[in-house]
Amino acid sequence: LDPVDMPCTMAPLASSQRAAWLLLAALLTASPVTVAGVVQPFDCATYGSTAIQITNDGAAVSVKALVLGSGGEYDTLFQVKFSDYPGMAGLNAVAISPIDSKAYCNVLVDGNSYIARFDENGLEYVATASATFNAGAFDLDGNFYVSSSTSCIVSTRVRCKVASYTNVHLFAGYSTTAGDLPTSPSSGFVPANPGSDINIVKRDLNDGKGTLTWLVGIDS
């Protein structure tokens, strides 16, 4: 309202008015608005099922698909522009869940790290992250693993940060990073640099330890 339209004095609010103001105040100070369901599954019917690559030019992330028979050329499917999300400065560690077929990633916002899901129309934050991760992968049970080749401790051996998010497809999605987002229930270090890409496999290596979950790294 323009200041000249404001009354000099205000009458006491009726009970219904007080309730309305209290509700508004609660909404303004509550945890971030849940927007679960905004992000849709990756559209293989439209985009195909060839290898996907993520490139970052500093202003946006381009999601690209390999053109078969091209000798290594990629077509851009869509972009995620950082300017559309206040404070965003990076997006990496992308993988598609085998449970809900949605793309998940690690994003950097105002210097803080988060796990998010996204598509060509939007992005929603689902959890906080303990480091900036550059590689991500799912196991067949839908657990999301992320690793870092930069958040490492170098002493007598290299130990690099990893984290996992169990049943991440069940996490609510939020439109902002404000409020309490869940954290990784499992994080720690692996005794090697996992490199620029990872995969998750469950194998019995016949070493007497039975079937274990292995993080396989690919460096470049």
PDB file of C-alpha atoms in Angstrom:
ATOM      1  CA  LEU A   1       0.000   0.000   0.000  1.00  0.00           C
ATOM      2  CA  ASP A   2       1.055   3.597  -0.575  1.00  0.00           C
ATOM      3  CA  PRO A   3       1.870   5.297   2.783  1.00  0.00           C
ATOM      4  CA  VAL A   4      -0.848   7.915   2.301  1.00  0.00           C
ATOM      5  CA  ASP A   5      -3.453   5.156   2.259  1.00  0.00           C
ATOM      6  CA  MET A   6      -2.419   3.760   5.616  1.00  0.00           C
ATOM      7  CA  PRO A   7      -4.578   4.709   8.639  1.00  0.00           C
ATOM      8  CA  CYS A   8      -2.922   6.672  11.423  1.00  0.00           C
ATOM      9  CA  THR A   9      -4.363   4.354  14.055  1.00  0.00           C
ATOM     10  CA  MET A  10      -5.408   0.731  13.951  1.00  0.00           C
ATOM     11  CA  ALA A  11      -8.398  -0.775  15.680  1.00  0.00           C
ATOM     12  CA  PRO A  12      -7.922  -3.999  17.647  1.00  0.00           C
ATOM     13  CA  LEU A  13      -7.990  -7.060  15.404  1.00  0.00           C
ATOM     14  CA  ALA A  14     -10.939  -9.391  15.596  1.00  0.00           C
ATOM     15  CA  SER A  15     -10.201 -12.987  16.593  1.00  0.00           C
ATOM     16  CA  SER A  16     -10.572 -14.183  12.995  1.00  0.00           C
ATOM     17  CA  GLN A  17      -8.129 -11.497  11.836  1.00  0.00           C
ATOM     18  CA  ARG A  18      -5.636 -12.446  14.537  1.00  0.00           C
ATOM     19  CA  ALA A  19      -5.864 -16.092  13.456  1.00  0.00           C
ATOM     20  CA  ALA A  20      -5.243 -15.122   9.840  1.00  0.00           C
ATOM     21  CA  TRP A  21      -2.160 -13.073  10.772  1.00  0.00           C
ATOM     22  CA  LEU A  22      -0.820 -15.887  12.953  1.00  0.00           C
ATOM     23  CA  LEU A  23      -1.272 -18.352  10.088  1.00  0.00           C
ATOM     24  CA  LEU A  24       0.545 -16.012   7.706  1.00  0.00           C
ATOM     25  CA  ALA A  25       3.400 -15.581  10.190  1.00  0.00           C
ATOM     26  CA  ALA A  26       3.690 -19.348  10.588  1.00  0.00           C
ATOM     27  CA  LEU A  27       3.862 -19.837   6.844  1.00  0.00           C
ATOM     28  CA  LEU A  28       6.529 -17.162   6.449  1.00  0.00           C
ATOM     29  CA  THR A  29       8.772 -18.649   9.156  1.00  0.00           C
ATOM     30  CA  ALA A  30       8.198 -22.336   8.485  1.00  0.00           C
ATOM     31  CA  SER A  31      10.531 -24.789   6.790  1.00  0.00           C
ATOM     32  CA  PRO A  32      10.817 -24.508   2.995  1.00  0.00           C
ATOM     33  CA  VAL A  33       7.672 -25.154   0.998  1.00  0.00           C
ATOM     34  CA  THR A  34       7.476 -28.762  -0.105  1.00  0.00           C
ATOM     35  CA  VAL A  35       7.268 -29.116  -3.848  1.00  0.00           C
ATOM     36  CA  ALA A  36       7.630 -32.883  -4.113  1.00  0.00           C
ATOM     37  CA  GLY A  37       6.355 -34.146  -7.437  1.00  0.00           C
ATOM     38  CA  VAL A  38       7.442 -31.117  -9.470  1.00  0.00           C
ATOM     39  CA  VAL A  39      10.453 -32.954 -10.894  1.00  0.00           C
ATOM     40  CA  GLN A  40       9.435 -35.647 -13.357  1.00  0.00           C
ATOM     41  CA  PRO A  41      11.197 -38.889 -14.375  1.00  0.00           C
ATOM     42  CA  PHE A  42      13.844 -38.622 -17.055  1.00  0.00           C
ATOM     43  CA  ASP A  43      12.001 -38.829 -20.368  1.00  0.00           C
ATOM     44  CA  CYS A  44      13.717 -41.674 -22.219  1.00  0.00           C
ATOM     45  CA  ALA A  45      10.940 -41.711 -24.844  1.00  0.00           C
ATOM     46  CA  THR A  46      11.905 -38.161 -25.842  1.00  0.00           C
ATOM     47  CA  TYR A  47      15.608 -38.080 -25.037  1.00  0.00           C
ATOM     48  CA  GLY A  48      16.538 -41.691 -25.748  1.00  0.00           C
ATOM     49  CA  SER A  49      18.662 -43.973 -23.601  1.00  0.00           C
ATOM     50  CA  THR A  50      22.168 -43.266 -24.915  1.00  0.00           C
ATOM     51  CA  ALA A  51      25.014 -42.157 -22.653  1.00  0.00           C
ATOM     52  CA  ILE A  52      24.374 -38.862 -20.876  1.00  0.00           C
ATOM     53  CA  GLN A  53      27.043 -36.237 -20.238  1.00  0.00           C
ATOM     54  CA  ILE A  54      26.923 -33.123 -18.043  1.00  0.00           C
ATOM     55  CA  THR A  55      28.963 -30.030 -18.972  1.00  0.00           C
ATOM     56  CA  ASN A  56      29.336 -26.817 -16.995  1.00  0.00           C
ATOM     57  CA  ASP A  57      30.198 -23.470 -18.616  1.00  0.00           C
ATOM     58  CA  GLY A  58      30.034 -21.473 -15.375  1.00  0.00           C
ATOM     59  CA  ALA A  59      26.566 -20.064 -16.020  1.00  0.00           C
ATOM     60  CA  ALA A  60      24.594 -23.232 -16.740  1.00  0.00           C
ATOM     61  CA  VAL A  61      24.824 -26.989 -16.835  1.00  0.00           C
ATOM     62  CA  SER A  62      24.047 -28.660 -20.157  1.00  0.00           C
ATOM     63  CA  VAL A  63      22.577 -32.159 -20.192  1.00  0.00           C
ATOM     64  CA  LYS A  64      23.755 -33.903 -23.345  1.00  0.00           C
ATOM     65  CA  ALA A  65      23.180 -37.252 -25.067  1.00  0.00           C
ATOM     66  CA  LEU A  66      25.686 -39.197 -27.133  1.00  0.00           C
ATOM     67  CA  VAL A  67      24.951 -39.246 -30.862  1.00  0.00           C
ATOM     68  CA  LEU A  68      25.591 -42.827 -31.952  1.00  0.00           C
ATOM     69  CA  GLY A  69      27.915 -43.158 -34.911  1.00  0.00           C
ATOM     70  CA  SER A  70      29.101 -39.548 -34.622  1.00  0.00           C
ATOM     71  CA  GLY A  71      32.570 -40.296 -33.337  1.00  0.00           C
ATOM     72  CA  GLY A  72      31.838 -38.888 -29.875  1.00  0.00           C
ATOM     73  CA  GLU A  73      29.527 -35.947 -30.557  1.00  0.00           C
ATOM     74  CA  TYR A  74      26.788 -34.994 -28.080  1.00  0.00           C
ATOM     75  CA  ASP A  75      23.429 -33.261 -28.590  1.00  0.00           C
ATOM     76  CA  THR A  76      22.241 -30.827 -25.899  1.00  0.00           C
ATOM     77  CA  LEU A  77      18.931 -32.000 -24.405  1.00  0.00           C
ATOM     78  CA  PHE A  78      18.318 -29.124 -21.994  1.00  0.00           C
ATOM     79  CA  GLN A  79      20.089 -26.696 -19.664  1.00  0.00           C
ATOM     80  CA  VAL A  80      19.871 -25.838 -15.984  1.00  0.00           C
ATOM     81  CA  LYS A  81      20.680 -22.127 -15.668  1.00  0.00           C
ATOM     82  CA  PHE A  82      22.234 -21.060 -12.370  1.00  0.00           C
ATOM     83  CA  SER A  83      20.514 -17.677 -12.607  1.00  0.00           C
ATOM     84  CA  ASP A  84      17.156 -19.433 -12.191  1.00  0.00           C
ATOM     85  CA  TYR A  85      18.164 -20.581  -8.690  1.00  0.00           C
ATOM     86  CA  PRO A  86      19.447 -17.856  -6.321  1.00  0.00           C
ATOM     87  CA  GLY A  87      22.972 -18.482  -5.100  1.00  0.00           C
ATOM     88  CA  MET A  88      23.621 -21.557  -7.238  1.00  0.00           C
ATOM     89  CA  ALA A  89      27.199 -21.867  -8.454  1.00  0.00           C
ATOM     90  CA  GLY A  90      27.566 -25.502  -9.500  1.00  0.00           C
ATOM     91  CA  LEU A  91      25.839 -28.796 -10.308  1.00  0.00           C
ATOM     92  CA  ASN A  92      27.613 -32.141 -10.547  1.00  0.00           C
ATOM     93  CA  ALA A  93      27.557 -35.829  -9.528  1.00  0.00           C
ATOM     94  CA  VAL A  94      24.466 -36.614 -11.614  1.00  0.00           C
ATOM     95  CA  ALA A  95      22.842 -40.042 -11.684  1.00  0.00           C
ATOM     96  CA  ILE A  96      19.375 -41.402 -12.501  1.00  0.00           C
ATOM     97  CA  SER A  97      17.568 -43.448  -9.860  1.00  0.00           C
ATOM     98  CA  PRO A  98      16.481 -46.957 -10.890  1.00  0.00           C
ATOM     99  CA  ILE A  99      13.477 -46.589  -8.561  1.00  0.00           C
ATOM    100  CA  ASP A 100      11.784 -43.360  -9.693  1.00  0.00           C
ATOM    101  CA  SER A 101      13.820 -42.718 -12.895  1.00  0.00           C
ATOM    102  CA  LYS A 102      14.562 -39.148 -11.745  1.00  0.00           C
ATOM    103  CA  ALA A 103      17.909 -37.367 -12.075  1.00  0.00           C
ATOM    104  CA  TYR A 104      19.714 -36.581  -8.800  1.00  0.00           C
ATOM    105  CA  CYS A 105      22.788 -34.427  -8.290  1.00  0.00           C
ATOM    106  CA  ASN A 106      24.972 -32.406  -5.948  1.00  0.00           C
ATOM    107  CA  VAL A 107      24.525 -28.626  -6.124  1.00  0.00           C
ATOM    108  CA  LEU A 108      26.472 -25.743  -4.591  1.00  0.00           C
ATOM    109  CA  VAL A 109      24.342 -22.849  -3.301  1.00  0.00           C
ATOM    110  CA  ASP A 110      25.766 -19.856  -1.422  1.00  0.00           C
ATOM    111  CA  GLY A 111      28.859 -21.895  -0.603  1.00  0.00           C
ATOM    112  CA  ASN A 112      26.864 -24.810   0.844  1.00  0.00           C
ATOM    113  CA  SER A 113      26.432 -28.259  -0.654  1.00  0.00           C
ATOM    114  CA  TYR A 114      23.081 -30.015  -1.226  1.00  0.00           C
ATOM    115  CA  ILE A 115      21.573 -33.066  -2.855  1.00  0.00           C
ATOM    116  CA  ALA A 116      18.825 -32.229  -5.352  1.00  0.00           C
ATOM    117  CA  ARG A 117      16.675 -33.777  -8.064  1.00  0.00           C
ATOM    118  CA  PHE A 118      15.994 -32.004 -11.341  1.00  0.00           C
ATOM    119  CA  ASP A 119      14.566 -32.129 -14.846  1.00  0.00           C
ATOM    120  CA  GLU A 120      14.276 -29.697 -17.780  1.00  0.00           C
ATOM    121  CA  ASN A 121      11.573 -27.700 -15.962  1.00  0.00           C
ATOM    122  CA  GLY A 122      12.781 -27.384 -12.397  1.00  0.00           C
ATOM    123  CA  LEU A 123      14.930 -28.415  -9.452  1.00  0.00           C
ATOM    124  CA  GLU A 124      14.101 -29.341  -5.850  1.00  0.00           C
ATOM    125  CA  TYR A 125      16.441 -29.715  -2.879  1.00  0.00           C
ATOM    126  CA  VAL A 126      16.181 -32.960  -0.907  1.00  0.00           C
ATOM    127  CA  ALA A 127      19.121 -33.074   1.545  1.00  0.00           C
ATOM    128  CA  THR A 128      22.262 -31.361   2.776  1.00  0.00           C
ATOM    129  CA  ALA A 129      25.713 -32.656   1.840  1.00  0.00           C
ATOM    130  CA  SER A 130      28.901 -32.757   3.887  1.00  0.00           C
ATOM    131  CA  ALA A 131      31.197 -31.859   0.975  1.00  0.00           C
ATOM    132  CA  THR A 132      31.179 -30.812  -2.662  1.00  0.00           C
ATOM    133  CA  PHE A 133      30.883 -34.017  -4.659  1.00  0.00           C
ATOM    134  CA  ASN A 134      31.871 -34.491  -8.293  1.00  0.00           C
ATOM    135  CA  ALA A 135      30.660 -38.059  -8.954  1.00  0.00           C
ATOM    136  CA  GLY A 136      27.413 -39.858  -8.218  1.00  0.00           C
ATOM    137  CA  ALA A 137      25.855 -43.282  -8.818  1.00  0.00           C
ATOM    138  CA  PHE A 138      22.923 -45.414  -7.697  1.00  0.00           C
ATOM    139  CA  ASP A 139      22.875 -49.034  -6.677  1.00  0.00           C
ATOM    140  CA  LEU A 140      20.000 -51.261  -7.806  1.00  0.00           C
ATOM    141  CA  ASP A 141      18.180 -50.647  -4.499  1.00  0.00           C
ATOM    142  CA  GLY A 142      17.913 -46.907  -5.178  1.00  0.00           C
ATOM    143  CA  ASN A 143      20.584 -45.748  -2.733  1.00  0.00           C
ATOM    144  CA  PHE A 144      22.476 -42.673  -3.974  1.00  0.00           C
ATOM    145  CA  TYR A 145      26.258 -42.626  -3.538  1.00  0.00           C
ATOM    146  CA  VAL A 146      28.387 -39.518  -4.056  1.00  0.00           C
ATOM    147  CA  SER A 147      32.143 -39.114  -3.915  1.00  0.00           C
ATOM    148  CA  SER A 148      34.664 -36.294  -4.044  1.00  0.00           C
ATOM    149  CA  SER A 149      38.081 -36.217  -5.662  1.00  0.00           C
ATOM    150  CA  THR A 150      38.814 -32.840  -4.023  1.00  0.00           C
ATOM    151  CA  SER A 151      37.588 -33.282  -0.418  1.00  0.00           C
ATOM    152  CA  CYS A 152      40.511 -35.508   0.471  1.00  0.00           C
ATOM    153  CA  ILE A 153      42.965 -35.949   3.314  1.00  0.00           C
ATOM    154  CA  VAL A 154      46.528 -36.532   2.147  1.00  0.00           C
ATOM    155  CA  SER A 155      48.929 -37.890   4.766  1.00  0.00           C
ATOM    156  CA  THR A 156      50.538 -41.307   4.545  1.00  0.00           C
ATOM    157  CA  ARG A 157      47.713 -42.212   2.131  1.00  0.00           C
ATOM    158  CA  VAL A 158      44.926 -40.466   0.280  1.00  0.00           C
ATOM    159  CA  ARG A 159      41.484 -40.646   1.872  1.00  0.00           C
ATOM    160  CA  CYS A 160      38.560 -39.003   0.031  1.00  0.00           C
ATOM    161  CA  LYS A 161      35.042 -38.107   1.120  1.00  0.00           C
ATOM    162  CA  VAL A 162      32.063 -40.306   0.207  1.00  0.00           C
ATOM    163  CA  ALA A 163      28.424 -40.315   1.339  1.00  0.00           C
ATOM    164  CA  SER A 164      25.291 -42.349   0.664  1.00  0.00           C
ATOM    165  CA  TYR A 165      21.587 -41.520   0.825  1.00  0.00           C
ATOM    166  CA  THR A 166      19.273 -44.456   1.471  1.00  0.00           C
ATOM    167  CA  ASN A 167      15.921 -44.444  -0.344  1.00  0.00           C
ATOM    168  CA  VAL A 168      16.497 -40.902  -1.611  1.00  0.00           C
ATOM    169  CA  HIS A 169      13.413 -41.261  -3.828  1.00  0.00           C
ATOM    170  CA  LEU A 170      11.319 -41.011  -0.647  1.00  0.00           C
ATOM    171  CA  PHE A 171      12.863 -37.672   0.391  1.00  0.00           C
ATOM    172  CA  ALA A 172      10.569 -34.653   0.130  1.00  0.00           C
ATOM    173  CA  GLY A 173      11.633 -31.956  -2.296  1.00  0.00           C
ATOM    174  CA  TYR A 174      11.886 -28.275  -1.350  1.00  0.00           C
ATOM    175  CA  SER A 175      11.870 -25.111  -3.418  1.00  0.00           C
ATOM    176  CA  THR A 176      14.595 -23.432  -1.322  1.00  0.00           C
ATOM    177  CA  THR A 177      17.525 -24.471   0.877  1.00  0.00           C
ATOM    178  CA  ALA A 178      16.123 -22.679   3.944  1.00  0.00           C
ATOM    179  CA  GLY A 179      15.051 -24.745   6.938  1.00  0.00           C
ATOM    180  CA  ASP A 180      15.961 -28.252   8.032  1.00  0.00           C
ATOM    181  CA  LEU A 181      16.860 -30.623   5.220  1.00  0.00           C
ATOM    182  CA  PRO A 182      17.905 -34.179   6.105  1.00  0.00           C
ATOM    183  CA  THR A 183      21.593 -35.062   6.134  1.00  0.00           C
ATOM    184  CA  SER A 184      23.370 -38.139   4.876  1.00  0.00           C
ATOM    185  CA  PRO A 185      22.942 -40.996   7.384  1.00  0.00           C
ATOM    186  CA  SER A 186      26.179 -42.514   6.138  1.00  0.00           C
ATOM    187  CA  SER A 187      29.364 -40.687   5.207  1.00  0.00           C
ATOM    188  CA  GLY A 188      33.061 -41.209   5.580  1.00  0.00           C
ATOM    189  CA  PHE A 189      36.278 -41.676   3.623  1.00  0.00           C
ATOM    190  CA  VAL A 190      37.567 -44.261   1.164  1.00  0.00           C
ATOM    191  CA  PRO A 191      41.293 -45.111   1.106  1.00  0.00           C
ATOM    192  CA  ALA A 192      41.810 -43.868  -2.451  1.00  0.00           C
ATOM    193  CA  ASN A 193      40.819 -41.113  -4.845  1.00  0.00           C
ATOM    194  CA  PRO A 194      37.606 -42.334  -6.555  1.00  0.00           C
ATOM    195  CA  GLY A 195      38.287 -40.087  -9.546  1.00  0.00           C
ATOM    196  CA  SER A 196      35.928 -38.264 -11.868  1.00  0.00           C
ATOM    197  CA  ASP A 197      33.256 -40.940 -12.169  1.00  0.00           C
ATOM    198  CA  ILE A 198      31.980 -43.873 -10.109  1.00  0.00           C
ATOM    199  CA  ASN A 199      29.748 -46.908 -10.302  1.00  0.00           C
ATOM    200  CA  ILE A 200      28.270 -49.084  -7.572  1.00  0.00           C
ATOM    201  CA  VAL A 201      28.383 -52.888  -7.787  1.00  0.00           C
ATOM    202  CA  LYS A 202      27.552 -55.692  -5.375  1.00  0.00           C
ATOM    203  CA  ARG A 203      29.888 -58.652  -5.760  1.00  0.00           C
ATOM    204  CA  ASP A 204      31.335 -61.601  -3.892  1.00  0.00           C
ATOM    205  CA  LEU A 205      35.057 -61.526  -4.656  1.00  0.00           C
ATOM    206  CA  ASN A 206      35.569 -64.966  -3.104  1.00  0.00           C
ATOM    207  CA  ASP A 207      37.716 -63.472  -0.367  1.00  0.00           C
ATOM    208  CA  GLY A 208      35.684 -64.939   2.462  1.00  0.00           C
ATOM    209  CA  LYS A 209      33.798 -61.694   3.127  1.00  0.00           C
ATOM    210  CA  GLY A 210      30.659 -62.548   1.154  1.00  0.00           C
ATOM    211  CA  THR A 211      28.753 -60.121  -1.055  1.00  0.00           C
ATOM    212  CA  LEU A 212      29.751 -56.502  -0.429  1.00  0.00           C
ATOM    213  CA  THR A 213      28.921 -53.143  -1.975  1.00  0.00           C
ATOM    214  CA  TRP A 214      31.857 -51.796  -3.957  1.00  0.00           C
ATOM    215  CA  LEU A 215      32.479 -48.267  -5.178  1.00  0.00           C
ATOM    216  CA  VAL A 216      34.368 -48.444  -8.481  1.00  0.00           C
ATOM    217  CA  GLY A 217      36.114 -45.252  -9.532  1.00  0.00           C
ATOM    218  CA  ILE A 218      37.170 -44.102 -12.995  1.00  0.00           C
ATOM    219  CA  ASP A 219      39.850 -41.434 -13.142  1.00  0.00           C
ATOM    220  CA  SER A 220      40.831 -39.383 -16.169  1.00  0.00           C
TER     221      SER A 220
END
